[in-house]
Short mmCIF file of C-alpha atoms and ligand atoms in Angstrom, two decimals:
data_model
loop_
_atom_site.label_atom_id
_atom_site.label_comp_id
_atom_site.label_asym_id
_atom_site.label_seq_id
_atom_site.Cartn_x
_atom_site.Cartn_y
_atom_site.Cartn_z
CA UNK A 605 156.94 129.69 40.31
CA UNK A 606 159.07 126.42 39.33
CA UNK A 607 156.61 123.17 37.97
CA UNK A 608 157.28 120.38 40.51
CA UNK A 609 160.18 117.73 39.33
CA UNK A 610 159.17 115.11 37.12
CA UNK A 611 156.61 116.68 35.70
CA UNK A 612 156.07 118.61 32.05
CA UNK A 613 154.86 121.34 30.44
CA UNK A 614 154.29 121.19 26.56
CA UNK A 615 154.41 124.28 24.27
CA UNK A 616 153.33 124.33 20.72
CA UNK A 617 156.35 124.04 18.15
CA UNK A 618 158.99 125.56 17.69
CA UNK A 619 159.63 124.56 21.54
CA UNK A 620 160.72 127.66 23.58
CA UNK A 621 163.16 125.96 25.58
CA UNK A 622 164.96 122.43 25.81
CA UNK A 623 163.30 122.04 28.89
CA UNK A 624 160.14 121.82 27.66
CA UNK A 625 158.08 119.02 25.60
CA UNK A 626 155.80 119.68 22.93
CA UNK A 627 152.22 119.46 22.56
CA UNK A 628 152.38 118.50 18.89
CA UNK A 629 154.53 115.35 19.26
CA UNK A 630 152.11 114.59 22.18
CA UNK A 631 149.00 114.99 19.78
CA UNK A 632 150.78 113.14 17.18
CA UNK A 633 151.67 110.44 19.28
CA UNK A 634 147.87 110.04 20.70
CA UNK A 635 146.57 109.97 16.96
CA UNK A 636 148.15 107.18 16.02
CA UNK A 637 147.78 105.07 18.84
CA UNK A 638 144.16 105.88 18.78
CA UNK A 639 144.06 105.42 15.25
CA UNK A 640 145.65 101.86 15.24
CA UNK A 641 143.75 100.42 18.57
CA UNK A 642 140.70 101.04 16.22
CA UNK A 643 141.89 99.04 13.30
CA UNK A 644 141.98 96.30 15.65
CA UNK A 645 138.44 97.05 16.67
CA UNK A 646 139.36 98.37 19.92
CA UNK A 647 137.34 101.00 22.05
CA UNK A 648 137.84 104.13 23.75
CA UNK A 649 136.98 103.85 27.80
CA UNK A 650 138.69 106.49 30.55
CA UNK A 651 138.06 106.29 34.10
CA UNK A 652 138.38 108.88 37.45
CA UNK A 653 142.20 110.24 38.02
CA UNK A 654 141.56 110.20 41.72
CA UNK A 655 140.89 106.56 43.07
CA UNK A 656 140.33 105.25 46.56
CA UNK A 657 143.81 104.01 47.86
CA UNK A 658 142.84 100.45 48.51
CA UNK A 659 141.89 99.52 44.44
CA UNK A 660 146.32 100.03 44.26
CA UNK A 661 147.32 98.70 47.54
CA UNK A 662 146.29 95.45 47.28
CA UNK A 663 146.62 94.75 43.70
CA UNK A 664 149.41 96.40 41.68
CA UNK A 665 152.16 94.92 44.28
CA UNK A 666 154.93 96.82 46.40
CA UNK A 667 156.77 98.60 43.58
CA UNK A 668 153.93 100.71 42.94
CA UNK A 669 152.72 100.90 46.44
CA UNK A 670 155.74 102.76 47.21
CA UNK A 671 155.42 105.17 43.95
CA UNK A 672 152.06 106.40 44.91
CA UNK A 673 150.55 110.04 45.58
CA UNK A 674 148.00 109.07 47.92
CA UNK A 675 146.64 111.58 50.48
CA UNK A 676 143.76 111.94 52.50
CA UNK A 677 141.36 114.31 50.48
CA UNK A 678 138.62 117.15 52.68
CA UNK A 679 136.07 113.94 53.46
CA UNK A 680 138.92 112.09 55.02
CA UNK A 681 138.77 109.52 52.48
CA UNK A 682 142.00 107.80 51.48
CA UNK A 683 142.69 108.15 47.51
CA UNK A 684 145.47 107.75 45.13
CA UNK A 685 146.10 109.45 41.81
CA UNK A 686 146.45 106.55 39.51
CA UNK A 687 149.22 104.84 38.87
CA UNK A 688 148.22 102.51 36.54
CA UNK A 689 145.06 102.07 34.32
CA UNK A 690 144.76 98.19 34.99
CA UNK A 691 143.09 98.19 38.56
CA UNK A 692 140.37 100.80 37.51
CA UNK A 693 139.58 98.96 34.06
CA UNK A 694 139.11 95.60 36.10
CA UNK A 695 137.30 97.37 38.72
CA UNK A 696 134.80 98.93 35.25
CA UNK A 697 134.48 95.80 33.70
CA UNK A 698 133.24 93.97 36.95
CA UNK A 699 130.77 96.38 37.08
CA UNK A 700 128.94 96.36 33.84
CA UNK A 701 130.36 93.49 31.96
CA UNK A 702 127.04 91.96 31.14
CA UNK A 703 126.35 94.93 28.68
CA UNK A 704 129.05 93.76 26.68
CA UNK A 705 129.57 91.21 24.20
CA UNK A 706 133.06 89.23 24.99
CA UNK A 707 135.92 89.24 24.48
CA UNK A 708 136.19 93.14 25.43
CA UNK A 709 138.45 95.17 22.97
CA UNK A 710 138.72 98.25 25.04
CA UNK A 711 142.04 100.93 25.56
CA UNK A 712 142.52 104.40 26.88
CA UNK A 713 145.15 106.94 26.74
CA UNK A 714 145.23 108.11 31.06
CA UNK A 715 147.74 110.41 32.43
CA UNK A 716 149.42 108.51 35.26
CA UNK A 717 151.10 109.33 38.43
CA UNK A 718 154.06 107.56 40.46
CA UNK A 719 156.46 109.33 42.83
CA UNK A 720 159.54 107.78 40.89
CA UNK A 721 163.10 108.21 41.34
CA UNK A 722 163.69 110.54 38.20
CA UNK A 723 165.81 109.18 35.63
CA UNK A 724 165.85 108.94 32.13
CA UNK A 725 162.60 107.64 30.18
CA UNK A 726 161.18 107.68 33.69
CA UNK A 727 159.12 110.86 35.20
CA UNK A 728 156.42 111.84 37.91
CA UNK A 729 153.72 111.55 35.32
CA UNK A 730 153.24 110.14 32.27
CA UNK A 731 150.75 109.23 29.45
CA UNK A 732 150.25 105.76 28.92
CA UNK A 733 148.62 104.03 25.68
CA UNK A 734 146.66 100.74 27.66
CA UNK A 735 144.66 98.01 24.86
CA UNK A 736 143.48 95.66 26.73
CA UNK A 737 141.15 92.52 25.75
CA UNK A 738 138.90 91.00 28.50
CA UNK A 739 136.73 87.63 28.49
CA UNK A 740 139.29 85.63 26.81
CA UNK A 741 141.36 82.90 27.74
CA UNK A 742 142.68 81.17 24.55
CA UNK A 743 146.81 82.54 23.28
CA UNK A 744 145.32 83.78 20.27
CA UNK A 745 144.12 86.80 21.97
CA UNK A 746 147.51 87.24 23.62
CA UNK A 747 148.68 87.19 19.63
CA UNK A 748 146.24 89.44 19.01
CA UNK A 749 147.04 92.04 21.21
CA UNK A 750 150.87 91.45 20.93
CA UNK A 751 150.17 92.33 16.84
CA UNK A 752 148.73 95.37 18.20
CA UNK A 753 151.37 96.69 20.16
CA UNK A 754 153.63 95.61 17.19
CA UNK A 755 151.43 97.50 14.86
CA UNK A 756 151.28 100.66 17.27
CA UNK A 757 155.06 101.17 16.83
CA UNK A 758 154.99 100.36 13.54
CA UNK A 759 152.33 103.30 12.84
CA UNK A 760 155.39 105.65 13.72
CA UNK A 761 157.65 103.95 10.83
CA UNK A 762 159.51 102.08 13.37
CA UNK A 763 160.37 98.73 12.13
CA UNK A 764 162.02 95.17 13.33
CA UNK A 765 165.60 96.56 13.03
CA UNK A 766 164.48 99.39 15.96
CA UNK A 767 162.28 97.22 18.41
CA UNK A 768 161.56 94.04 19.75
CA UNK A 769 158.80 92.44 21.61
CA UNK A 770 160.33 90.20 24.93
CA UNK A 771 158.27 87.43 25.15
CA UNK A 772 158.30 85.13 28.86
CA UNK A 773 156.03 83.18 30.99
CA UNK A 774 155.08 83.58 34.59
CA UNK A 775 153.98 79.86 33.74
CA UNK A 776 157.12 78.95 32.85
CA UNK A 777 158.70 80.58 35.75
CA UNK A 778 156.11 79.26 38.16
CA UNK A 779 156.82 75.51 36.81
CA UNK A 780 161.00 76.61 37.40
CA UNK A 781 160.20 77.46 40.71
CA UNK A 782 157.97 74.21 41.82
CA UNK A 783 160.74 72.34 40.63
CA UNK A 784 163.02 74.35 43.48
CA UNK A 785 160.63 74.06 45.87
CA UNK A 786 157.44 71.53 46.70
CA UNK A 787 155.91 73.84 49.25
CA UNK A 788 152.54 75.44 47.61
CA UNK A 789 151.35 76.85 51.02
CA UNK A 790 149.95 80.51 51.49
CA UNK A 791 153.10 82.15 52.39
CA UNK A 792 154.92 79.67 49.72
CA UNK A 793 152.84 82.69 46.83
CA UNK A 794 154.97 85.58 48.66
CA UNK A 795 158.26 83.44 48.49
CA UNK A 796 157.56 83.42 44.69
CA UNK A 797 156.49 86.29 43.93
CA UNK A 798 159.79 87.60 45.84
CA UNK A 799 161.62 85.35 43.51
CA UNK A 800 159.93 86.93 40.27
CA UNK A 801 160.85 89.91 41.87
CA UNK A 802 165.09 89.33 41.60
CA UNK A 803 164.37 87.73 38.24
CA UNK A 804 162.82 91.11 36.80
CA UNK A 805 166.09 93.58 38.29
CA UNK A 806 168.11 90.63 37.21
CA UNK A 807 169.65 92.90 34.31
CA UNK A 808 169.61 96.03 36.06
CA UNK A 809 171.29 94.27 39.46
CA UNK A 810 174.97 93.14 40.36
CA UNK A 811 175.15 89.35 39.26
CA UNK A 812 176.61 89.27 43.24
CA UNK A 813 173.65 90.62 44.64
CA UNK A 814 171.08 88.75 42.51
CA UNK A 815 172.76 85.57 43.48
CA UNK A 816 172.97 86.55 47.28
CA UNK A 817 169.17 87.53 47.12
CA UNK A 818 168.41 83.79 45.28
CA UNK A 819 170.32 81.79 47.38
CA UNK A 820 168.46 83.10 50.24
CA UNK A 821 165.51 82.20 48.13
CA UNK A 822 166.82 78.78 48.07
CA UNK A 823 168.18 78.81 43.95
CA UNK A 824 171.12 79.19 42.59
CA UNK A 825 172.11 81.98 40.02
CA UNK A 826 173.88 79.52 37.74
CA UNK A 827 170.42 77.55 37.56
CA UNK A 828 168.46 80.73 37.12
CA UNK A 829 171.01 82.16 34.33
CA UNK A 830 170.72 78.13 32.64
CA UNK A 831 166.88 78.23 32.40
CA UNK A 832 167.12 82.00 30.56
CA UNK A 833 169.76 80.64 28.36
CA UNK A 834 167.56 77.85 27.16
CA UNK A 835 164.94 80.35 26.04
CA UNK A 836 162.57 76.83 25.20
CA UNK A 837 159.22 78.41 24.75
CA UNK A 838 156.19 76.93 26.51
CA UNK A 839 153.42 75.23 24.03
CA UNK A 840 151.22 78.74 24.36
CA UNK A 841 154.06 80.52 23.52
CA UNK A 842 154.89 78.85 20.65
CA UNK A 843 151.37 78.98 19.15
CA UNK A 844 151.71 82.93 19.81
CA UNK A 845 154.70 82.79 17.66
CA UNK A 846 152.77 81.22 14.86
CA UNK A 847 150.20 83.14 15.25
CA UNK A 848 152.30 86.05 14.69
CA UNK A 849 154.56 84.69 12.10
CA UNK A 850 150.91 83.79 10.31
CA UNK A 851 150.70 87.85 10.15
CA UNK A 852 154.17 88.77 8.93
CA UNK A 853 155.11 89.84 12.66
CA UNK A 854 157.70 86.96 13.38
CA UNK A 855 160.61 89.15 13.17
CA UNK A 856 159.33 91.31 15.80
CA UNK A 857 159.17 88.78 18.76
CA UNK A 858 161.66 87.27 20.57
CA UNK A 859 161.67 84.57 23.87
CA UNK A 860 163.42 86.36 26.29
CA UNK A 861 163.13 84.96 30.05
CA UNK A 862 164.34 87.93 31.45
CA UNK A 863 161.18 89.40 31.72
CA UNK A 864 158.83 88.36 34.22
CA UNK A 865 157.32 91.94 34.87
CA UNK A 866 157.29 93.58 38.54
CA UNK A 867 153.45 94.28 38.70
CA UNK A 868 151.64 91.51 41.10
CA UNK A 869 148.65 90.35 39.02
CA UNK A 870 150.32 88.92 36.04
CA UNK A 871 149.62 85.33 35.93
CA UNK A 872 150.70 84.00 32.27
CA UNK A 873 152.24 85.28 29.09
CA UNK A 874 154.23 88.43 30.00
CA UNK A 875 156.13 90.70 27.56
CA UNK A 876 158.23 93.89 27.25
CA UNK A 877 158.79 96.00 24.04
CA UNK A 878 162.48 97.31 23.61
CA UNK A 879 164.88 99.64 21.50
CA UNK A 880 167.03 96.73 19.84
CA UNK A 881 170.09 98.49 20.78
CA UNK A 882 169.28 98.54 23.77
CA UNK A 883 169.54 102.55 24.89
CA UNK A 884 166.49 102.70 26.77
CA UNK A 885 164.12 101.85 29.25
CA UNK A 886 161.22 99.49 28.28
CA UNK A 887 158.97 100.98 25.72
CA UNK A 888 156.18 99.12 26.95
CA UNK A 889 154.62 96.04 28.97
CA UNK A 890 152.07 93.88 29.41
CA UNK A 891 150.79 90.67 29.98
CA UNK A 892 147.78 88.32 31.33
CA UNK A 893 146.12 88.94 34.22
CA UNK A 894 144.03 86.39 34.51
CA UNK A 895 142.63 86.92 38.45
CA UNK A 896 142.36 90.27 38.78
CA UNK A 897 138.60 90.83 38.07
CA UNK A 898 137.87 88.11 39.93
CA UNK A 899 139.90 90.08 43.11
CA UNK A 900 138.41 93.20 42.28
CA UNK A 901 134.92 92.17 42.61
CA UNK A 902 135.19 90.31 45.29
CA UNK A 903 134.63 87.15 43.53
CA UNK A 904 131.29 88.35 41.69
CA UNK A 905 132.83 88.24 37.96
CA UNK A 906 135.18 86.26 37.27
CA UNK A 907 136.63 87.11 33.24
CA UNK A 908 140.54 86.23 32.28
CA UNK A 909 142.09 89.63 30.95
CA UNK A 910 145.42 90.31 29.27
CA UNK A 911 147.26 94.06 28.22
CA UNK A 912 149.91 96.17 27.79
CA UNK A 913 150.87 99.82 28.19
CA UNK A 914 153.33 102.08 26.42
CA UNK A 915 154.31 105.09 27.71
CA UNK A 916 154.68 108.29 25.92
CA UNK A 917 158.23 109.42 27.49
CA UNK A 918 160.40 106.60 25.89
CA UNK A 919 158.24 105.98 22.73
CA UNK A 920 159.42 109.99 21.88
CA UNK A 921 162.92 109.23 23.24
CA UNK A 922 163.49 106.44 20.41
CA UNK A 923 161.10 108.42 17.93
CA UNK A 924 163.83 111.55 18.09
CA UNK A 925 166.84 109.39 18.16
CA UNK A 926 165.63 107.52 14.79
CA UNK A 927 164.65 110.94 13.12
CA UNK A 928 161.13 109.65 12.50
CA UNK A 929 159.13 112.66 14.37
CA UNK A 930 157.22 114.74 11.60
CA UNK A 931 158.23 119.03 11.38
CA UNK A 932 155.10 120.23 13.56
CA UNK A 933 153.55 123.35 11.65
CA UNK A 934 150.80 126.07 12.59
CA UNK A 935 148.88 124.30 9.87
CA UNK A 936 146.79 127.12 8.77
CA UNK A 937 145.64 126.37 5.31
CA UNK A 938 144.21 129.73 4.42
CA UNK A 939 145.48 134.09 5.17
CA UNK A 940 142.90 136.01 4.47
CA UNK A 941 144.41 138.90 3.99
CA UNK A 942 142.58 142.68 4.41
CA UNK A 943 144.48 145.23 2.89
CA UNK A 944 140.97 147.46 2.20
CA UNK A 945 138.79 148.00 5.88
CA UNK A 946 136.03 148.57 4.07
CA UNK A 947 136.89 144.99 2.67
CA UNK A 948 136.58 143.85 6.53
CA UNK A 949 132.91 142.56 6.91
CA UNK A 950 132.78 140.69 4.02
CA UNK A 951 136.36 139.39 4.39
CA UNK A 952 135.09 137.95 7.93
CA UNK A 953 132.09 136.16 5.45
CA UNK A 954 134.32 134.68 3.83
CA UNK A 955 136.60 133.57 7.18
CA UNK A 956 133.53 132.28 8.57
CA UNK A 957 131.99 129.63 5.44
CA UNK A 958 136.20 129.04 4.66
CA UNK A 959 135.90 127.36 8.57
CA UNK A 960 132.96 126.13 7.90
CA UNK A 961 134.28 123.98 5.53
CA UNK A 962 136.92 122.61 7.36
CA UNK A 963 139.86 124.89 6.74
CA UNK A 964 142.15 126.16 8.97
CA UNK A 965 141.72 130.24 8.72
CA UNK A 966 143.78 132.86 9.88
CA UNK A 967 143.28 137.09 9.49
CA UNK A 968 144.46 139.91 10.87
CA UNK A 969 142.49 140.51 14.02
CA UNK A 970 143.13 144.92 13.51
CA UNK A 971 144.00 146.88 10.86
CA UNK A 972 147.67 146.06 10.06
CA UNK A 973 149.71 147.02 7.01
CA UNK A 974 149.89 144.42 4.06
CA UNK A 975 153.47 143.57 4.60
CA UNK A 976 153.23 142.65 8.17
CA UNK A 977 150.07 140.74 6.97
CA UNK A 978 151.80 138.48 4.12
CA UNK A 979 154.94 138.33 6.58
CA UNK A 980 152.30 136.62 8.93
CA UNK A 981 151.02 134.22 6.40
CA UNK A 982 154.20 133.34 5.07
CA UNK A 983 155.25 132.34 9.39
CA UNK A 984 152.43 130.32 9.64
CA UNK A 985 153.32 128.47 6.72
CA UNK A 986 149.69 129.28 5.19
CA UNK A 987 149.60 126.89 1.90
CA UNK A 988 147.09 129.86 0.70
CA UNK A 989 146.64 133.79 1.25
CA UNK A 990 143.03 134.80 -0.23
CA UNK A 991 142.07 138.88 -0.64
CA UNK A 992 138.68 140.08 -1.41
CA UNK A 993 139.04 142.56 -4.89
CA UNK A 994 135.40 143.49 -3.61
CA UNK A 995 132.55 141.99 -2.51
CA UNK A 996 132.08 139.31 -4.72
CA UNK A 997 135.08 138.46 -5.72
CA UNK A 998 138.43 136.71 -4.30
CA UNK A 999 141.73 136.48 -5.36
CA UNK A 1000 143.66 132.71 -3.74
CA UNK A 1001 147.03 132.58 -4.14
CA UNK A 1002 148.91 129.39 -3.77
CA UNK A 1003 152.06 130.17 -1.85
CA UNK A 1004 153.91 127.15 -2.96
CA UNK A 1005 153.31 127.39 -6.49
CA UNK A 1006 152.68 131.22 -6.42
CA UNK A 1007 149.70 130.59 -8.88
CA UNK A 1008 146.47 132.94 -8.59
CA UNK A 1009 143.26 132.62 -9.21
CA UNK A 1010 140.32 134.95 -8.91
CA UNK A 1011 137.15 133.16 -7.78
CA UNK A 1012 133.11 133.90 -7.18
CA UNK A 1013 133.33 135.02 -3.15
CA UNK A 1014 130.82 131.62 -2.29
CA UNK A 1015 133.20 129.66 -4.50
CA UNK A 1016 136.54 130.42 -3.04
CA UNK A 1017 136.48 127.16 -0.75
CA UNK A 1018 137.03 124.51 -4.23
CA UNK A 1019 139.96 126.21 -4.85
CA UNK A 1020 141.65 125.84 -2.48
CA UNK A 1021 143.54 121.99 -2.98
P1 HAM B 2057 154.24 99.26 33.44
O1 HAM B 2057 155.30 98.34 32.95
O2 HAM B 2057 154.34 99.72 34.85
O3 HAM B 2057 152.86 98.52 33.18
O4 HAM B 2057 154.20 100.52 32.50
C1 HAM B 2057 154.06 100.37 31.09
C2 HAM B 2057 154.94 101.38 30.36
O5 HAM B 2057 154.65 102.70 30.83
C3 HAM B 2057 156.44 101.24 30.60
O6 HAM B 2057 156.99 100.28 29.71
C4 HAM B 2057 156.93 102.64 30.29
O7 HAM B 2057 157.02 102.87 28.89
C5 HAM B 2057 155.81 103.50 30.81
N1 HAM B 2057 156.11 104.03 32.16
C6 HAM B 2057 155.91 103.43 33.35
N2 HAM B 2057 156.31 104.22 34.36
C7 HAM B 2057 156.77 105.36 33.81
C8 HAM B 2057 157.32 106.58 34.32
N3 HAM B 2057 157.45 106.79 35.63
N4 HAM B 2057 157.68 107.53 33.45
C9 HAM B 2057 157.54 107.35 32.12
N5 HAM B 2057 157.03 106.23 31.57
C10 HAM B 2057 156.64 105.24 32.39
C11 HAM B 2057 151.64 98.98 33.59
O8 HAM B 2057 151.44 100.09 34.01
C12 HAM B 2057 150.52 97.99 33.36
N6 HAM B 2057 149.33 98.51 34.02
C13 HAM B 2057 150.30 97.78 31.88
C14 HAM B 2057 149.18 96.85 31.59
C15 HAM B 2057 147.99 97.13 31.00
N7 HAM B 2057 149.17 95.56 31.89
C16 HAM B 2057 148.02 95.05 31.51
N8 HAM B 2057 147.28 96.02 30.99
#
């Protein structure tokens, strides 16, 4: 039985087979985004993998309507897998936002699901890393959680000369477009956001068909192409530029009008994380959404948000090309080796307080001769082999420096550093 396309199975290192991903990277990778979301005070929140259909349909916009695995499930109810994160966090926060001091620091690390054309950086499933920040409408918490993102690759010893953080303006395009057109009528919001829509394939498309798709927008490519050129950040922009240049971060930031992002809800600041030479797919994106609470709740709560999310499939792309993924061992710290079977109970003593401690302890499960035993040891990379000389007394051996030392049985775990 095949897996279905686009989606992975990892295997512990060393990896089987090229056409398989590994579980350690993917733990690695978890760690540190978890790890840096809470130096920035953020906290953990997860929510169902199975939503009804309608929290996407509405919300996320076309592009994602059309990626989704929705069916109808045994009670005839229509549901999605998710997507996205975004709708279900607005949807939790409407809910029980009164418990909760603002602004809201929260992020999550979901699986998520989109029936995507597969191509490279881009599969059926993916793991996202969301940080989002909810109850706050002033730029410095779009600084703040554009230093996190920053601070999230940086964790992985990726610096300013392999990234860069897009920043644009729905605002700004919104103002561009008013100037094109007067009309701010119901229908008028579709228009636009079908213009924002050729501005964000505007690198991927043919300049011909961008321009044919604009002009029957009513703008001109040239005009469009001017206006990126410019790159003359709005006033919230440039105080998140300060801000970040206050925190050492101005080399990672750039105004790039290109980006407008294809999901529906943004309203504001928008941004995009990319390899600086430009190899891959967006690393991540994000920006404010600043009415989507408000729609989700059906007017009852009303809180501006902002976000971002980086997905695990490009972040290990650029992480192998630059050579900055750790070697993935078995990590065992300790062998316990039996090479007596009368040795056996009180060897499994000793197993049992050397976990207790915190170590990571491996034996042979059956009686199996000492060679194959230190062979064993030596594959899991074991930093230490320890053998009971009787019952009171062990002998630790430091593989690396191949010193010895014999040690009280209840003693054995202080010497082991
Ligand atoms: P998004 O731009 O659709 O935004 O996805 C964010 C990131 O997830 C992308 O930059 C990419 O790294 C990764 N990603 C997306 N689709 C795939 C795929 N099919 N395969 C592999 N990786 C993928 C959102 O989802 C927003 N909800 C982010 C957000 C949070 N905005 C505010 N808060």
């Amino acid at each position: 039985m095949e897996r279905l396309p686009g989606f992975r199975d990892f295997y512990p290192e060393p990896l089987p087979h090229p056409d398989v991903w590994s579980a350690d990277a993917r733990q690695y990778i978890f760690a540190k985004w978890r790890a840096t979301a809470r130096t920035y005070g953020f906290r953990e929140y997860d929510g169902p993998p199975l939503e009804p259909l309608e929290l996407f349909t509405t919300k996320s916009g076309e592009e994602i309507v059309g990626q989704l695995y929705n069916f109808a499930d045994k009670g005839e109810r229509s549901v999605s897998l998710r997507p996205e994160m975004t709708p279900t966090l607005a949807r939790m926060v409407a809910a029980h936002e009164r418990n909760y001091k603002k602004p809201i620091k929260w992020f999550a690390v979901p699986q998520l699901y989109r029936y995507e054309r597969q191509q490279k950086g881009r599969l059926r499933e993916h793991f996202q890393f969301n940080a989002d920040l909810i109850g706050e409408s002033d730029p410095a918490a779009d600084a703040e959680l554009i230093a996190l993102l920053i601070d999230s690759l940086r964790a992985f010893g990726l610096t300013a000369e392999d990234f860069v953080v897009r920043l644009s303006s729905r605002n700004a395009w919104h103002e561009f477009y008013h100037r094109g057109r007067q009309d701010s009528s119901e229908a008028d919001a579709v228009h636009e956001y079908q213009f924002f829509q050729v501005i964000d394939k505007l690198e991927r498309a043919l300049p011909e068909e961008s321009a044919k798709k604009l002009a029957a927008l009513g703008f001109k490519l040239d005009d469009v192409n001017a206006f990126i050129a410019g790159g003359k950040p709005t006033a919230q922009l440039q105080f998140i530029l300060d801000n970040l240049a206050a925190r050492g971060l101005g080399g990672f930031v750039k105004i790039d009008y290109h980006v407008i992002r294809g999901l529906a809800y943004y309203t504001g600041v928008v941004f995009e994380a990319f390899d600086r030479k430009g190899e891959f797919r967006a690393i991540a994106g994000g920006g404010r959404y600043d009415n989507l609470v408000k729609l989700i709740s059906g007017g009852k709560v009303n809180l501006p948000a902002l976000g971002f999310g980086m997905g695990d499939v490009v972040l290990l792309e650029l992480l192998k090309a630059r050579g900055l993924l750790p070697a993935f061992d078995a990590n065992v710290d300790v062998f316990c080796l039996i090479e007596e079977e009368s040795l056996r109970p009180a060897t499994l003593q000793l197993v049992q307080n050397l976990r207790l401690s915190g170590r990571a302890v491996e034996f042979p499960l059956t009686p199996t001769k000492p060679d194959k035993q230190f062979k064993r040891a030596q594959e899991l990379k074991a930093s230490f082999t320890a053998k009971l000389d009787n019952d009171s007394y062990v002998r630790i051996r430091n593989l690396k420096t191949r010193q010895e030392v014999v040690a009280g049985v209840r003693d054995a775990a202080n010497h082991l550093t």
